[in-house]
mmCIF file of C-alpha atoms in Angstrom:
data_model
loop_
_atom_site.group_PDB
_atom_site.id
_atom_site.type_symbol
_atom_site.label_atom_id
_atom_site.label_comp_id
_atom_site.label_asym_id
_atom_site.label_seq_id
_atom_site.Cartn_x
_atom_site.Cartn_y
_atom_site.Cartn_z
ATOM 1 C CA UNK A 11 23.504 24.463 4.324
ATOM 2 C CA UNK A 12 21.300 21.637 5.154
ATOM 3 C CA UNK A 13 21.106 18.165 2.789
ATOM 4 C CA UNK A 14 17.956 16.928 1.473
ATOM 5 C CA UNK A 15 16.701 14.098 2.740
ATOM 6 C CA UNK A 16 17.382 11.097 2.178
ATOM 7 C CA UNK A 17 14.633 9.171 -0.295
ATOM 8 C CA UNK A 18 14.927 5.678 -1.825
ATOM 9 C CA UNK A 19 14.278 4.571 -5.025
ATOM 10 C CA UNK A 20 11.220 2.049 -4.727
ATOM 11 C CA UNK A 21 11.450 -1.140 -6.929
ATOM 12 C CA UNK A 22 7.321 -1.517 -6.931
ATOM 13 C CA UNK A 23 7.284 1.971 -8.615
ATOM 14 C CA UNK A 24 9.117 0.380 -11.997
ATOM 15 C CA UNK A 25 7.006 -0.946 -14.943
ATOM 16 C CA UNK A 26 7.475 -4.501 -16.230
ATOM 17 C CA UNK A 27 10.330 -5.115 -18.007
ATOM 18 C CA UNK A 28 9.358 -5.555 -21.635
ATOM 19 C CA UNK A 29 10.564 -9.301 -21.494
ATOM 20 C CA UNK A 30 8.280 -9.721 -18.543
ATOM 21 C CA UNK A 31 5.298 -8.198 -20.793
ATOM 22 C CA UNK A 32 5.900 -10.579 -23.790
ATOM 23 C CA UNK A 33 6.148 -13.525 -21.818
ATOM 24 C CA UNK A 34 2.653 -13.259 -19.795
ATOM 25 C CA UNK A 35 1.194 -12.173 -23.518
ATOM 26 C CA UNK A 36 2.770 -15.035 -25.019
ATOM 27 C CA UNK A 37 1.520 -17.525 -22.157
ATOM 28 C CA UNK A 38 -2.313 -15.992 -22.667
ATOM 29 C CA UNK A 39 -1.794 -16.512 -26.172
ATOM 30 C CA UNK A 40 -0.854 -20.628 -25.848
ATOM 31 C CA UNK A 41 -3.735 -20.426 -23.319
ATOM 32 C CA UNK A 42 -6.270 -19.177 -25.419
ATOM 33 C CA UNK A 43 -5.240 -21.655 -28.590
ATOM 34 C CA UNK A 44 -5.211 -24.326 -26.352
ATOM 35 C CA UNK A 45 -8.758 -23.960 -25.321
ATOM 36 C CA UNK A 46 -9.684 -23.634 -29.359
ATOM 37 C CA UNK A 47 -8.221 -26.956 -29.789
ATOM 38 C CA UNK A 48 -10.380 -28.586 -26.867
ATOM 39 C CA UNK A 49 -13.566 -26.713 -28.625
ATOM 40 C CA UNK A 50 -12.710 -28.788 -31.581
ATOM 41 C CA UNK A 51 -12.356 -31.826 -30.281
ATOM 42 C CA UNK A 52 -15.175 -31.477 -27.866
ATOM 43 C CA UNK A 53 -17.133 -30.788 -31.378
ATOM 44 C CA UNK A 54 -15.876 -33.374 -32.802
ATOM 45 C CA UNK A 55 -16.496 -36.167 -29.640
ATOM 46 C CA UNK A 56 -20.142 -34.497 -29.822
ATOM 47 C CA UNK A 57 -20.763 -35.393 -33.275
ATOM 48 C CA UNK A 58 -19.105 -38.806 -32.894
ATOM 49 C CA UNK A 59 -21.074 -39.839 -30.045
ATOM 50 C CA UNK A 60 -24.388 -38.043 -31.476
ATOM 51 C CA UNK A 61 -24.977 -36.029 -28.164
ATOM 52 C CA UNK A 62 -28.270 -34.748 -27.207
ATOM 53 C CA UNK A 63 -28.677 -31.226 -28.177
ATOM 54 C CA UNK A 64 -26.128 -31.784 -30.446
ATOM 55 C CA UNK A 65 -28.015 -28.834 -31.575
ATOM 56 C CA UNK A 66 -27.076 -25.888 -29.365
ATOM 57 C CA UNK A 67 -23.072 -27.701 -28.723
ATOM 58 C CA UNK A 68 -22.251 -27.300 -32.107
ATOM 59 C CA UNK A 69 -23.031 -23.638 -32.340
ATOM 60 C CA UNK A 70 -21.141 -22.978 -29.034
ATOM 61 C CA UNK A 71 -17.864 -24.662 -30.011
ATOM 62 C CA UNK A 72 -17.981 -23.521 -33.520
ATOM 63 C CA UNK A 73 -17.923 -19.459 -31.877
ATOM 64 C CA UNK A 74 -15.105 -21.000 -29.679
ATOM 65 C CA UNK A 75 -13.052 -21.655 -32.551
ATOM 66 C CA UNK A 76 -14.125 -18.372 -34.288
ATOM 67 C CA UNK A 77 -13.725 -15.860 -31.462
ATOM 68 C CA UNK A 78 -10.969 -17.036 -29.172
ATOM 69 C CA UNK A 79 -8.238 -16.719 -31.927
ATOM 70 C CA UNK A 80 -9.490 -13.353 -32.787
ATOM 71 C CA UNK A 81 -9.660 -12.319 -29.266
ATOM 72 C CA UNK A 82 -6.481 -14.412 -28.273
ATOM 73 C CA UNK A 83 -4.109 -11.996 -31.427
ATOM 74 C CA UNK A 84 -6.426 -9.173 -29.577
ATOM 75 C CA UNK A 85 -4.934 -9.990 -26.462
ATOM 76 C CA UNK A 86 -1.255 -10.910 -27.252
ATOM 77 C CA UNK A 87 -0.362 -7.546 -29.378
ATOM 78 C CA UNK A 88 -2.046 -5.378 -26.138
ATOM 79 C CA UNK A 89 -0.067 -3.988 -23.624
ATOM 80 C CA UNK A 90 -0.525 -2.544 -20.178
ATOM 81 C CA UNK A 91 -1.501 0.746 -19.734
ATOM 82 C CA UNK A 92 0.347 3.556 -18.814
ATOM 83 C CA UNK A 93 0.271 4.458 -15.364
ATOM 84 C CA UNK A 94 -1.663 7.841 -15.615
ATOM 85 C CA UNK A 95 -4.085 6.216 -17.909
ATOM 86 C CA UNK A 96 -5.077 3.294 -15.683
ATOM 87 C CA UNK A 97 -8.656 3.455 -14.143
ATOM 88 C CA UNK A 98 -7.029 2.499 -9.962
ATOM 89 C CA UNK A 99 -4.630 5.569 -10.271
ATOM 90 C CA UNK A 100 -7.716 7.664 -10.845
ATOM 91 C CA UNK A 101 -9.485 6.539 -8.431
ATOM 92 C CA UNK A 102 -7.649 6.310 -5.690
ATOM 93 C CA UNK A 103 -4.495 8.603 -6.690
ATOM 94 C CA UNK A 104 -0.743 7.598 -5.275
ATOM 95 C CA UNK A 105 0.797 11.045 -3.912
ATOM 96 C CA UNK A 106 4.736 10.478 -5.138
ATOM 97 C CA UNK A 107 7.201 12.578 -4.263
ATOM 98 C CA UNK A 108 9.133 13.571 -7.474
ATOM 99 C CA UNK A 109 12.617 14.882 -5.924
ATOM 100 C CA UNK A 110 15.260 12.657 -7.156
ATOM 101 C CA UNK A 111 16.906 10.348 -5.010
ATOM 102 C CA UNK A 112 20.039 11.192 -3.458
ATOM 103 C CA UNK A 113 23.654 9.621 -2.943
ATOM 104 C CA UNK A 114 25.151 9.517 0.062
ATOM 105 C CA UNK A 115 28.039 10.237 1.431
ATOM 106 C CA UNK A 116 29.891 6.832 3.046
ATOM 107 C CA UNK A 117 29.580 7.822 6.542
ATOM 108 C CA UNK A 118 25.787 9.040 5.889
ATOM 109 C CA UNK A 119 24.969 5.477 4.669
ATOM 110 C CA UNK A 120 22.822 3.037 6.471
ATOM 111 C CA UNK A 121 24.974 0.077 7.316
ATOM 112 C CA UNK A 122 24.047 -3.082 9.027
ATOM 113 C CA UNK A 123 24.871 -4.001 12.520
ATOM 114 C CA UNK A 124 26.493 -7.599 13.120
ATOM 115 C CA UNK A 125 26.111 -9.183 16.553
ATOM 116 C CA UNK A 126 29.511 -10.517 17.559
ATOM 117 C CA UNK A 127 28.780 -13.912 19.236
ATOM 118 C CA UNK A 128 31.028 -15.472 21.330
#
């Protein structure tokens, strides 16, 4: 009876590990509150300094501060898609082979060759 062959287990195949996902959400998150803060100062330095077209700044920071936190709790409570809902895999669709790896016996193995040097 011949043995399957041989197929590894590939580590780009595995989805983030959750930690992994809460950390990048959590680092958009500081991101995103970070640049509210500089659109209230910058509002505030404009109004200070009376800028010219103090007018249309005012507006734009004030949305700053109103939309990025929105968009920033958005953001942080999201997570990645699922593989077979993701717009790439549909497009341009990965052909896996869904056999389960096998073990191998110890002389079947792949083992490295050392060089003896003299």
């Amino acid at each position: 009876m011949k043995r399957p062959e041989y197929q590894p287990i590939l580590i780009t195949d595995a989805a983030r590990s959750q930690d992994d996902q809460l950390t990048s959400r959590q680092k958009r998150y500081v991101l995103m509150m970070g640049i509210r803060v500089a659109c209230l100062v910058a509002g505030a330095i404009l109004v200070g300094v009376q800028a010219p077209l103090l007018w249309l700044w005012l507006p734009l920071c004030g949305l700053g501060m109103v939309l990025i936190p929105w968009l920033a709790v958005l953001l942080a409570n999201d997570r990645p898609p699922k593989e077979q809902h993701r717009l790439a895999n549909k497009l341009h669709p990965r052909h896996r082979d869904d056999t389960p790896p096998m073990a191998l016996a110890a002389e079947e193995r792949p083992h490295k060759v050392i060089d003896a040097e003299p």
